[in-house]
C-alpha positions as a Markdown table, in Angstrom:
| # | Residue | x | y | z |
|---|---|---|---|---|
| 1 | Unk | 0.0 | 0.0 | 0.0 |
| 2 | Unk | 2.0 | 3.0 | 1.3 |
| 3 | Unk | 5.3 | 1.4 | 2.3 |
| 4 | Unk | 7.8 | 3.8 | 0.8 |
| 5 | Unk | 8.1 | 7.5 | 0.1 |
| 6 | Unk | 7.5 | 6.9 | -3.6 |
| 7 | Unk | 4.3 | 4.9 | -2.8 |
| 8 | Unk | 3.1 | 7.8 | -0.7 |
| 9 | Unk | 4.0 | 10.3 | -3.5 |
| 10 | Unk | 2.1 | 8.2 | -6.2 |
| 11 | Unk | -0.9 | 7.2 | -4.2 |
| 12 | Unk | -1.8 | 9.7 | -1.7 |
| 13 | Unk | -4.1 | 11.8 | -4.0 |
| 14 | Unk | -6.2 | 8.5 | -4.6 |
| 15 | Unk | -6.8 | 8.2 | -1.0 |
| 16 | Unk | -7.6 | 11.8 | -0.5 |
| 17 | Unk | -10.2 | 11.5 | -3.5 |
| 18 | Unk | -11.7 | 8.5 | -2.0 |
| 19 | Unk | -12.2 | 10.3 | 1.4 |
| 20 | Unk | -14.0 | 13.1 | -0.5 |
| 21 | Unk | -15.8 | 11.3 | -3.3 |
| 22 | Unk | -17.5 | 8.7 | -1.1 |
| 23 | Unk | -19.2 | 11.1 | 1.2 |
| 24 | Unk | -20.1 | 13.4 | -1.6 |
| 25 | Unk | -21.5 | 10.4 | -3.5 |
| 26 | Unk | -24.0 | 9.6 | -0.6 |
| 27 | Unk | -25.0 | 13.3 | -0.2 |
| 28 | Unk | -25.8 | 13.6 | -3.9 |
| 29 | Unk | -27.5 | 10.3 | -3.9 |
| 30 | Unk | -29.9 | 10.6 | -0.8 |
| 31 | Unk | -29.9 | 14.2 | 0.4 |
| 32 | Unk | -28.3 | 16.8 | -1.9 |
| 33 | Unk | -30.2 | 19.6 | -0.3 |
| 34 | Unk | -28.4 | 19.0 | 3.0 |
| 35 | Unk | -25.1 | 20.4 | 1.8 |
| 36 | Unk | -25.8 | 22.1 | -1.5 |
| 37 | Unk | -28.6 | 24.5 | -3.0 |
| 38 | Unk | -29.8 | 21.5 | -5.1 |
| 39 | Unk | -33.4 | 20.6 | -4.6 |
| 40 | Unk | -34.6 | 17.5 | -6.8 |
| 41 | Unk | -38.3 | 17.5 | -7.3 |
| 42 | Unk | -38.9 | 14.7 | -9.9 |
| 43 | Unk | -38.2 | 11.0 | -10.0 |
| 44 | Unk | -36.0 | 11.7 | -13.0 |
| 45 | Unk | -33.9 | 14.2 | -11.0 |
| 46 | Unk | -33.6 | 11.7 | -8.1 |
| 47 | Unk | -32.7 | 9.0 | -10.5 |
| 48 | Unk | -30.0 | 11.1 | -12.2 |
| 49 | Unk | -28.5 | 12.0 | -8.8 |
| 50 | Unk | -28.4 | 8.2 | -7.8 |
| 51 | Unk | -26.7 | 7.6 | -11.0 |
| 52 | Unk | -24.1 | 10.2 | -10.2 |
| 53 | Unk | -23.8 | 8.6 | -6.7 |
| 54 | Unk | -23.1 | 5.2 | -8.5 |
| 55 | Unk | -20.5 | 6.7 | -10.9 |
| 56 | Unk | -18.7 | 8.3 | -8.0 |
| 57 | Unk | -18.8 | 5.1 | -5.9 |
| 58 | Unk | -17.5 | 3.1 | -8.9 |
| 59 | Unk | -14.5 | 5.5 | -9.6 |
| 60 | Unk | -13.7 | 5.4 | -5.7 |
| 61 | Unk | -13.6 | 1.6 | -5.9 |
| 62 | Unk | -11.2 | 1.6 | -8.6 |
| 63 | Unk | -9.1 | 4.1 | -6.9 |
| 64 | Unk | -9.0 | 2.0 | -3.7 |
| 65 | Unk | -8.1 | -1.0 | -5.8 |
| 66 | Unk | -5.3 | 0.9 | -7.4 |
| 67 | Unk | -3.8 | 1.8 | -4.1 |
| 68 | Unk | -3.6 | -1.8 | -2.9 |
| 69 | Unk | -3.4 | -3.8 | -6.2 |
| 70 | Unk | -0.5 | -2.8 | -8.5 |
| 71 | Unk | -2.2 | -4.2 | -11.6 |
| 72 | Unk | -5.0 | -1.5 | -11.1 |
| 73 | Unk | -2.8 | 1.4 | -10.3 |
| 74 | Unk | -2.3 | 2.8 | -13.8 |
| 75 | Unk | -6.1 | 2.8 | -14.4 |
| 76 | Unk | -6.7 | 4.4 | -11.1 |
| 77 | Unk | -4.2 | 7.1 | -11.6 |
| 78 | Unk | -5.5 | 7.9 | -15.3 |
| 79 | Unk | -9.2 | 7.9 | -14.2 |
| 80 | Unk | -8.7 | 10.0 | -11.2 |
| 81 | Unk | -6.7 | 12.6 | -13.1 |
| 82 | Unk | -9.5 | 12.8 | -15.9 |
| 83 | Unk | -12.2 | 12.7 | -13.2 |
| 84 | Unk | -10.8 | 15.5 | -11.2 |
| 85 | Unk | -9.7 | 17.7 | -14.1 |
| 86 | Unk | -13.1 | 17.0 | -15.9 |
| 87 | Unk | -15.1 | 18.2 | -12.8 |
| 88 | Unk | -12.7 | 21.0 | -12.1 |
| 89 | Unk | -12.8 | 22.4 | -15.7 |
| 90 | Unk | -16.6 | 21.9 | -15.8 |
| 91 | Unk | -16.7 | 24.2 | -12.7 |
| 92 | Unk | -14.3 | 26.7 | -14.1 |
| 93 | Unk | -16.6 | 26.9 | -17.2 |
| 94 | Unk | -19.6 | 27.4 | -15.1 |
| 95 | Unk | -18.0 | 29.9 | -12.9 |
| 96 | Unk | -17.1 | 31.9 | -16.0 |
| 97 | Unk | -20.5 | 31.6 | -17.7 |
| 98 | Unk | -22.9 | 31.4 | -14.8 |
| 99 | Unk | -21.2 | 33.2 | -12.1 |
| 100 | Unk | -19.8 | 32.2 | -8.6 |
| 101 | Unk | -21.5 | 29.2 | -7.1 |
| 102 | Unk | -21.8 | 28.5 | -3.2 |
| 103 | Unk | -18.7 | 27.8 | -1.3 |
| 104 | Unk | -19.0 | 24.1 | -1.4 |
| 105 | Unk | -18.9 | 24.2 | -5.2 |
| 106 | Unk | -16.1 | 26.8 | -5.2 |
| 107 | Unk | -14.0 | 24.8 | -2.8 |
| 108 | Unk | -14.6 | 21.7 | -4.8 |
| 109 | Unk | -13.4 | 23.3 | -8.0 |
| 110 | Unk | -10.2 | 24.2 | -6.5 |
| 111 | Unk | -9.7 | 20.9 | -4.8 |
| 112 | Unk | -10.6 | 18.9 | -8.0 |
| 113 | Unk | -8.1 | 20.9 | -9.9 |
| 114 | Unk | -5.3 | 20.4 | -7.4 |
| 115 | Unk | -5.9 | 16.7 | -7.2 |
| 116 | Unk | -6.2 | 16.4 | -11.0 |
| 117 | Unk | -2.9 | 18.4 | -11.7 |
| 118 | Unk | -1.3 | 16.4 | -9.0 |
| 119 | Unk | -2.3 | 13.2 | -10.6 |
| 120 | Unk | -1.1 | 14.5 | -13.9 |
| 121 | Unk | 2.3 | 15.5 | -12.2 |
| 122 | Unk | 2.4 | 11.8 | -10.7 |
| 123 | Unk | 1.9 | 10.3 | -14.3 |
| 124 | Unk | 4.6 | 12.4 | -16.0 |
| 125 | Unk | 7.0 | 12.6 | -13.1 |
| 126 | Unk | 10.5 | 11.6 | -14.3 |
| 127 | Unk | 11.4 | 9.3 | -11.3 |
| 128 | Unk | 8.2 | 7.3 | -11.5 |
| 129 | Unk | 7.7 | 4.1 | -13.4 |
| 130 | Unk | 4.7 | 5.8 | -15.3 |
| 131 | Unk | 6.8 | 8.4 | -17.2 |
| 132 | Unk | 8.9 | 5.6 | -18.6 |
| 133 | Unk | 6.0 | 4.0 | -20.3 |
């Protein structure tokens, strides 16, 4: 898991992501109005938020597997980077086009961009095995 300094450098953002994404998944899936100004009213809206919850939990599972099982690590690193940068840049676009969101989403934007760029750095870091592939 995290036995060496290089293991920590390569995998820490996966564990941080899991610690953030799992609780957010359950909030989105069961009570988005408890933390965000989101009030789903129709069954289709509730279904969409449960689907988002499932997507978040699925990715979190892959990131956990990547932390413990070497054969899943590359997939975990790539999907985490894409997931975080995709969310982060989507929020940047919304910020530019729609205006400033609530603090939770603004904080999320910065956290997602930091985690995404950290993942990109890990994948291209010259001393890692991933940069050699």
